[in-house]
Amino acid sequence: MTPLLTGIRVVDITSIVLGPFAGQVLADLGADVIKVEPLEGELARSVYPVSPDGMGAMFANNNRNKKSLALDLKSAAGKEVLRKLIASANVLLHNMRVDAITRLGFGFEAVKAINPRIIYCSAIGFGQDGPYRDRPAYDDVIQAASGLAMLPAHVGGTPAYVPSVVADKVASLYAVYGVLAAVAAQARGQIEAVDVEVPMFESLVGFLLNEHLAAATFSAEPKGAGYHRLFSPDRKPYRTSDGWVAALPYTGDQWRRLLAEIGRADIAAEPWFQDAGERSRRVAELYRVLGAAVLERSTADWLETFARLDIPYSKVNDLDDLLADPHLNAVGFFEPGALAEAGIARTLRQPVVFRGAPRAPDRSAVAVGADTDGVLAGLGYSGAEIAALKASGAVGGAGEGDDE
């Protein structure tokens, strides 16, 4: 943990990945993130694979450094606890459909009435100003809606989902910068309460079309999207004599060095090659030449060659290869640190490094309601009141977490 957001309290009413990932980034940056869960815990806790004590890896990897408060938000007493918590917070983060959280009594206007300086972040499926606003949404649906799932068809395949919850994670990072921008603006006195809307659909479309808007950038007609270089069927990892390798000569000098290496300096002498625009337009031809040449040598030979020629390259890793990657191990990317005490063998540290900033030990994701007693005590509830809330079923948890 890098405690840069110490003093910022975040009420995290989210589940699965969209929302929890954003909350974890804020928690890793030192925010006091209180995860509000149903009494039985959120769904990701039970998603396979699970630890010996039953905690899902998905939950563990998206909820470290958070506190857990178990509430029945359908009960009047549970809602009252949440109102008191909101009054003490800087940020509320949720990923419920807007109409659903509004019916629950915690839409933006209701929350603003509780806390006139709340930063209210809705991580949702679709923007509320469009006709899709009420649709349910999960990652696969957004991959399809955004055009991402259709990209393989442009290179000879069929529509397919990226085997990663990419829409959830991209939107989560947009939510993080939305919250941080609001925190900064509020600190400078520019805003009071603000409703930060982060739709998955628009987030992934914006992310995808950064390069793929392409010719449509300049066309009045709704056509021309698609960056031609990325649609070349020869833009892919290259098969070597004994495996696979990736390389991307990009500049004219890089291509010249590589073409000389493989005995095709004649291509570099062609008039069209001297023009960067024409070279970009005909890049598929260059990829085909490279692919044919790579097949003639071993992976190790090519890795050495690309390094010698100063051309961007990599071996093609499988997921398990990353766990033993020398660079990732050197930077401590998977080191569990204090989380090892909770049985975590590997975790994923934040890739952003703040050199010169203080560090603090991480806290593993905790059992559902582990911090209920401490959070409620910090809100002014007495021991007897906490016991009564538990007896009524409005709150849950063993009270094993840290006190406020």
Coordinates of C-alpha atoms in Angstrom, one line a residue:
M1 CA 0.0 0.0 0.0
T2 CA 1.1 3.5 -0.8
P3 CA -0.8 5.8 1.6
L4 CA -1.3 8.9 -0.6
L5 CA -5.1 9.1 -0.1
T6 CA -5.0 8.9 3.7
G7 CA -8.1 10.6 5.1
I8 CA -10.3 9.9 2.1
R9 CA -13.2 7.5 3.0
V10 CA -14.8 5.5 0.3
V11 CA -18.1 3.6 0.7
D12 CA -17.8 0.7 -1.8
I13 CA -21.2 -0.8 -2.7
T14 CA -19.9 -2.9 -5.6
S15 CA -19.5 -6.6 -6.6
I16 CA -17.7 -8.9 -9.0
V17 CA -14.9 -6.8 -10.8
L18 CA -16.4 -3.6 -12.1
G19 CA -16.3 -1.5 -8.9
P20 CA -14.3 -3.8 -6.7
F21 CA -11.2 -3.3 -8.9
A22 CA -11.6 0.5 -8.7
G23 CA -12.1 0.3 -5.0
Q24 CA -9.0 -1.7 -4.6
V25 CA -6.9 0.8 -6.5
L26 CA -8.1 3.5 -4.2
A27 CA -7.5 1.3 -1.2
D28 CA -4.0 0.5 -2.4
L29 CA -3.4 4.3 -2.5
G30 CA -4.4 4.6 1.1
A31 CA -8.1 5.5 1.0
D32 CA -10.2 4.1 3.8
V33 CA -12.4 1.8 1.7
I34 CA -15.4 0.2 3.5
K35 CA -16.9 -2.5 1.4
V36 CA -20.6 -2.8 2.1
E37 CA -21.8 -6.4 1.4
P38 CA -25.0 -8.4 1.9
L39 CA -25.0 -10.5 5.0
E40 CA -24.0 -13.6 3.0
G41 CA -21.2 -11.7 1.2
E42 CA -20.9 -10.7 -2.4
L43 CA -21.0 -13.2 -5.2
A44 CA -17.3 -13.1 -6.1
R45 CA -16.4 -14.6 -2.7
S46 CA -17.6 -18.0 -4.0
V47 CA -16.3 -17.9 -7.6
Y48 CA -13.9 -20.8 -8.4
P49 CA -11.1 -21.2 -7.6
V50 CA -11.3 -20.7 -3.9
S51 CA -8.8 -20.9 -1.0
P52 CA -8.9 -23.6 1.7
D53 CA -11.1 -21.3 3.8
G54 CA -13.5 -20.7 0.9
M55 CA -12.5 -17.2 -0.4
G56 CA -12.5 -16.9 -4.2
A57 CA -9.4 -15.8 -6.0
M58 CA -11.4 -13.2 -7.9
F59 CA -12.6 -11.7 -4.6
A60 CA -9.1 -11.8 -3.0
N61 CA -7.6 -10.1 -6.0
N62 CA -10.1 -7.2 -6.0
N63 CA -10.7 -6.5 -2.4
R64 CA -7.4 -6.2 -0.5
N65 CA -6.9 -3.3 1.9
K66 CA -10.6 -2.8 2.4
K67 CA -12.8 -3.2 5.4
S68 CA -16.0 -5.3 5.2
L69 CA -19.3 -4.1 6.6
A70 CA -22.2 -6.6 6.3
L71 CA -25.6 -4.9 5.9
D72 CA -29.1 -5.8 5.0
L73 CA -30.0 -2.9 2.9
K74 CA -33.6 -4.0 2.6
S75 CA -34.0 -3.3 6.3
A76 CA -34.8 0.1 7.8
A77 CA -32.0 -0.3 10.3
G78 CA -29.5 -1.4 7.7
K79 CA -30.4 1.7 5.6
E80 CA -29.9 3.9 8.6
V81 CA -26.4 2.5 9.2
L82 CA -25.6 3.2 5.5
R83 CA -26.9 6.8 5.9
K84 CA -24.6 7.4 8.8
L85 CA -21.7 5.9 7.0
I86 CA -22.3 8.1 3.9
A87 CA -22.4 11.1 6.2
S88 CA -18.8 10.3 7.3
A89 CA -17.5 9.6 3.7
N90 CA -15.9 11.5 0.9
V91 CA -16.8 9.1 -1.9
L92 CA -19.6 6.6 -2.6
L93 CA -18.9 4.0 -5.3
H94 CA -21.6 1.7 -6.6
N95 CA -22.2 -0.5 -9.6
M96 CA -25.9 -1.1 -9.3
R97 CA -28.3 0.0 -12.0
V98 CA -29.3 3.6 -11.4
D99 CA -33.0 2.9 -11.0
A100 CA -32.3 0.1 -8.6
I101 CA -30.1 2.1 -6.2
T102 CA -32.6 5.0 -6.5
R103 CA -35.5 2.8 -5.4
L104 CA -33.3 1.6 -2.5
G105 CA -33.1 5.2 -1.4
F106 CA -29.5 5.9 -2.3
G107 CA -29.6 7.7 -5.6
F108 CA -27.5 10.8 -6.1
E109 CA -30.0 13.3 -4.9
A110 CA -30.8 11.3 -1.8
V111 CA -27.1 10.8 -1.0
K112 CA -26.4 14.5 -1.6
A113 CA -29.0 15.4 0.9
I114 CA -27.2 13.2 3.5
N115 CA -23.7 14.5 2.6
P116 CA -23.6 17.8 0.6
R117 CA -19.9 17.2 -0.4
I118 CA -20.2 13.6 -1.5
I119 CA -18.4 12.4 -4.6
Y120 CA -20.9 9.9 -6.0
C121 CA -19.5 7.5 -8.6
S122 CA -21.8 5.2 -10.5
A123 CA -20.0 2.4 -12.4
I124 CA -22.8 1.2 -14.7
G125 CA -23.5 -0.5 -18.0
F126 CA -24.7 2.4 -20.2
G127 CA -24.8 6.1 -19.9
Q128 CA -28.1 7.5 -18.5
D129 CA -28.7 10.0 -21.3
G130 CA -29.2 7.3 -24.0
P131 CA -31.8 4.6 -24.9
Y132 CA -29.7 1.7 -23.5
R133 CA -29.7 3.3 -20.0
D134 CA -31.8 0.6 -18.3
R135 CA -30.2 -2.5 -19.9
P136 CA -28.4 -5.0 -17.7
A137 CA -24.8 -5.4 -18.6
Y138 CA -21.9 -7.7 -18.0
D139 CA -18.5 -7.9 -19.5
D140 CA -19.3 -10.2 -22.4
V141 CA -22.3 -8.0 -23.4
I142 CA -20.2 -4.9 -23.4
Q143 CA -17.4 -6.6 -25.4
A144 CA -20.1 -7.4 -28.0
A145 CA -21.8 -4.0 -27.9
S146 CA -18.5 -2.0 -28.1
G147 CA -17.2 -3.8 -31.3
L148 CA -14.4 -5.5 -29.5
A149 CA -15.8 -9.0 -30.0
M150 CA -16.1 -8.4 -33.8
L151 CA -12.4 -7.5 -34.2
P152 CA -11.3 -11.1 -34.9
A153 CA -13.6 -11.2 -37.9
H154 CA -11.5 -8.4 -39.5
V155 CA -8.5 -10.7 -39.6
G156 CA -10.2 -13.8 -40.9
G157 CA -11.7 -15.2 -37.7
T158 CA -15.1 -15.2 -36.2
P159 CA -16.5 -12.9 -33.5
A160 CA -15.0 -13.9 -30.1
Y161 CA -14.7 -12.5 -26.6
V162 CA -11.3 -11.5 -25.3
P163 CA -10.7 -14.1 -22.6
S164 CA -10.4 -11.5 -19.9
V165 CA -13.0 -9.3 -18.1
V166 CA -11.5 -6.3 -20.0
A167 CA -14.6 -4.1 -20.1
D168 CA -15.0 -4.3 -16.3
K169 CA -11.3 -3.5 -15.7
V170 CA -11.1 -0.6 -18.3
A171 CA -14.3 1.0 -16.8
S172 CA -12.9 0.5 -13.3
L173 CA -9.8 2.5 -14.2
Y174 CA -12.0 5.2 -15.7
A175 CA -13.8 5.3 -12.4
V176 CA -10.6 5.7 -10.5
Y177 CA -9.5 8.7 -12.5
G178 CA -13.0 10.1 -12.2
V179 CA -13.0 9.9 -8.5
L180 CA -9.4 11.2 -8.2
A181 CA -10.2 14.2 -10.4
A182 CA -13.3 15.0 -8.2
V183 CA -11.2 14.6 -5.0
A184 CA -8.6 17.0 -6.4
A185 CA -11.2 19.5 -7.6
Q186 CA -13.0 19.4 -4.3
A187 CA -9.7 20.0 -2.4
R188 CA -9.2 23.2 -4.5
G189 CA -12.8 24.4 -3.7
Q190 CA -14.0 24.0 -7.3
I191 CA -16.9 21.6 -6.6
E192 CA -19.1 20.4 -3.7
A193 CA -21.2 17.3 -4.4
V194 CA -20.7 15.7 -7.8
D195 CA -22.3 12.8 -9.7
V196 CA -19.5 10.9 -11.5
E197 CA -21.0 8.6 -14.1
V198 CA -18.8 5.8 -15.6
P199 CA -20.6 3.7 -18.2
M200 CA -18.9 0.5 -19.3
F201 CA -20.2 0.8 -22.9
E202 CA -18.9 4.3 -23.5
S203 CA -15.7 3.6 -21.6
L204 CA -14.8 0.6 -23.8
V205 CA -15.9 2.3 -27.0
G206 CA -13.7 5.2 -26.2
F207 CA -10.8 2.9 -25.3
L208 CA -11.2 0.8 -28.5
L209 CA -11.8 3.7 -30.9
N210 CA -8.7 5.6 -29.8
E211 CA -6.9 4.1 -32.8
H212 CA -9.8 2.5 -34.6
L213 CA -11.8 5.7 -35.2
A214 CA -9.2 6.0 -38.0
A215 CA -10.6 7.5 -41.3
A216 CA -14.0 8.0 -39.6
T217 CA -12.3 10.9 -37.8
F218 CA -12.5 12.9 -41.0
S219 CA -15.6 11.5 -42.6
A220 CA -19.1 12.9 -42.2
E221 CA -20.5 9.5 -43.0
P222 CA -20.7 6.7 -40.4
K223 CA -18.0 4.7 -42.0
G224 CA -14.2 4.4 -42.1
A225 CA -13.5 3.0 -38.6
G226 CA -10.7 0.5 -38.3
Y227 CA -6.9 1.0 -38.1
H228 CA -5.5 -0.8 -41.1
R229 CA -2.3 -1.9 -39.5
L230 CA -4.1 -3.8 -36.8
F231 CA -6.2 -5.6 -39.4
S232 CA -3.3 -7.2 -41.2
P233 CA -3.6 -11.0 -41.0
D234 CA 0.2 -11.1 -40.7
R235 CA 0.2 -8.9 -37.6
K236 CA 0.6 -11.8 -35.1
P237 CA 3.1 -13.7 -33.1
Y238 CA 5.5 -15.3 -35.5
R239 CA 6.3 -19.0 -35.6
T240 CA 9.9 -19.8 -35.3
S241 CA 11.6 -23.2 -36.0
D242 CA 10.8 -24.3 -32.4
G243 CA 8.2 -21.9 -31.0
W244 CA 6.9 -18.4 -31.2
V245 CA 8.2 -14.9 -31.0
A246 CA 6.8 -11.3 -31.2
A247 CA 8.6 -8.4 -32.8
L248 CA 7.5 -5.0 -34.0
P249 CA 9.9 -3.0 -36.1
Y250 CA 8.1 0.3 -36.3
T251 CA 10.4 3.1 -37.6
G252 CA 12.1 3.2 -40.9
D253 CA 15.5 2.6 -39.3
Q254 CA 14.3 -0.5 -37.4
W255 CA 12.9 -2.0 -40.6
R256 CA 16.1 -1.3 -42.5
R257 CA 18.2 -3.1 -39.8
L258 CA 15.9 -6.1 -39.9
L259 CA 15.6 -6.3 -43.7
A260 CA 19.4 -6.2 -43.9
E261 CA 19.6 -9.0 -41.3
I262 CA 17.3 -11.3 -43.3
G263 CA 18.9 -10.5 -46.7
R264 CA 16.1 -8.3 -48.0
A265 CA 17.9 -4.9 -48.2
D266 CA 16.3 -4.7 -51.6
I267 CA 13.0 -3.8 -50.1
A268 CA 14.5 -1.0 -48.1
A269 CA 15.9 0.4 -51.3
E270 CA 12.4 0.6 -53.0
P271 CA 11.1 4.2 -53.5
W272 CA 7.9 3.4 -51.7
F273 CA 9.8 2.4 -48.6
Q274 CA 11.4 5.8 -48.2
D275 CA 8.0 7.4 -47.6
A276 CA 6.7 6.8 -44.1
G277 CA 3.0 7.1 -45.1
E278 CA 3.4 4.6 -48.0
R279 CA 5.4 2.3 -45.8
S280 CA 2.5 2.4 -43.3
R281 CA 0.0 1.7 -46.0
R282 CA 2.0 -1.4 -47.2
V283 CA 3.0 -2.6 -43.8
A284 CA 1.1 -5.9 -44.3
E285 CA 3.7 -6.8 -47.0
L286 CA 6.5 -6.1 -44.6
Y287 CA 4.8 -8.3 -41.9
R288 CA 4.6 -11.2 -44.5
V289 CA 8.3 -10.9 -45.3
L290 CA 9.2 -10.9 -41.6
G291 CA 6.9 -13.9 -40.9
A292 CA 8.6 -16.0 -43.6
A293 CA 12.1 -15.2 -42.4
V294 CA 11.4 -15.9 -38.7
L295 CA 10.4 -19.4 -39.4
E296 CA 14.0 -20.3 -40.4
R297 CA 15.6 -19.8 -37.0
S298 CA 15.0 -20.8 -33.4
T299 CA 13.2 -18.7 -30.8
A300 CA 16.4 -18.2 -28.8
D301 CA 18.3 -17.1 -32.0
W302 CA 15.6 -14.5 -32.8
L303 CA 15.5 -13.1 -29.3
E304 CA 19.2 -12.5 -29.4
T305 CA 18.9 -11.0 -32.9
F306 CA 16.1 -8.6 -32.1
A307 CA 18.0 -7.5 -29.0
R308 CA 21.2 -6.9 -31.0
L309 CA 19.2 -4.9 -33.6
D310 CA 17.4 -2.9 -30.9
I311 CA 14.0 -3.9 -32.3
P312 CA 11.1 -4.3 -29.8
Y313 CA 10.6 -8.0 -29.1
S314 CA 9.4 -10.6 -26.7
K315 CA 8.9 -14.3 -26.3
V316 CA 5.3 -15.3 -26.4
N317 CA 4.4 -16.1 -22.8
D318 CA 1.6 -18.3 -21.6
L319 CA -0.1 -17.2 -18.3
D320 CA 1.9 -19.6 -16.1
D321 CA 5.2 -18.4 -17.8
L322 CA 4.5 -15.0 -16.2
L323 CA 4.7 -16.5 -12.7
A324 CA 8.4 -17.2 -13.3
D325 CA 9.2 -14.2 -15.5
P326 CA 12.6 -12.8 -14.4
H327 CA 11.6 -9.2 -14.8
L328 CA 8.4 -9.5 -12.8
N329 CA 10.2 -11.4 -10.1
A330 CA 12.9 -8.8 -10.0
V331 CA 10.4 -6.0 -9.4
G332 CA 8.5 -8.1 -6.8
F333 CA 5.3 -8.0 -8.9
F334 CA 3.8 -11.1 -7.2
E335 CA 5.3 -10.8 -3.7
P336 CA 2.5 -11.3 -1.2
G337 CA 4.3 -9.4 1.6
A338 CA 2.1 -9.3 4.7
L339 CA -0.7 -11.1 2.8
A340 CA 1.3 -14.3 3.1
E341 CA 0.0 -14.5 6.7
A342 CA -3.5 -15.0 5.2
G343 CA -2.3 -17.8 3.0
I344 CA -1.8 -15.7 -0.2
A345 CA 1.1 -17.1 -2.2
R346 CA 1.0 -14.4 -4.9
T347 CA -0.8 -11.1 -5.3
L348 CA -0.6 -8.4 -8.0
R349 CA 1.0 -5.2 -6.8
Q350 CA -0.1 -1.9 -8.4
P351 CA 2.1 -1.4 -11.5
V352 CA 2.4 2.3 -10.8
V353 CA 5.4 3.0 -8.5
F354 CA 5.6 6.2 -6.4
R355 CA 9.4 6.5 -5.7
G356 CA 10.0 8.6 -2.6
A357 CA 6.5 8.0 -1.2
P358 CA 5.9 6.1 2.0
R359 CA 4.9 2.5 2.0
A360 CA 2.6 0.5 4.4
P361 CA 1.8 -3.2 4.7
D362 CA -1.1 -4.5 2.7
R363 CA -4.1 -6.1 4.3
S364 CA -5.7 -9.2 2.7
A365 CA -9.3 -9.3 1.7
V366 CA -11.2 -10.2 4.9
A367 CA -14.2 -12.4 5.8
V368 CA -17.6 -10.9 5.2
G369 CA -18.5 -8.4 8.0
A370 CA -15.1 -8.7 9.6
D371 CA -15.0 -5.0 10.3
T372 CA -18.7 -4.5 11.2
D373 CA -18.1 -3.8 14.9
G374 CA -15.2 -1.4 14.3
V375 CA -17.0 0.5 11.6
L376 CA -20.2 0.8 13.7
A377 CA -18.3 1.9 16.8
G378 CA -16.6 4.6 14.7
L379 CA -20.0 5.8 13.7
G380 CA -21.0 6.2 17.3
Y381 CA -22.9 3.0 17.9
S382 CA -22.5 1.5 21.4
G383 CA -21.8 -2.1 22.1
A384 CA -25.4 -2.7 23.0
E385 CA -26.7 -1.0 19.9
I386 CA -24.3 -3.1 17.7
A387 CA -25.5 -6.3 19.4
A388 CA -29.1 -5.3 18.8
L389 CA -28.5 -4.6 15.2
K390 CA -26.9 -8.0 14.8
A391 CA -29.8 -9.7 16.6
S392 CA -32.3 -8.0 14.3
G393 CA -30.4 -9.2 11.2
A394 CA -29.7 -5.7 10.0
V395 CA -26.0 -6.2 10.2
G396 CA -23.7 -9.2 10.2
G397 CA -20.1 -10.2 11.0
A398 CA -18.1 -11.6 13.7
G399 CA -16.5 -8.3 14.6
E400 CA -12.9 -9.6 14.0
G401 CA -11.6 -6.6 12.1
D402 CA -9.7 -3.5 13.2
D403 CA -11.4 -0.8 15.3
E404 CA -11.9 2.6 13.8

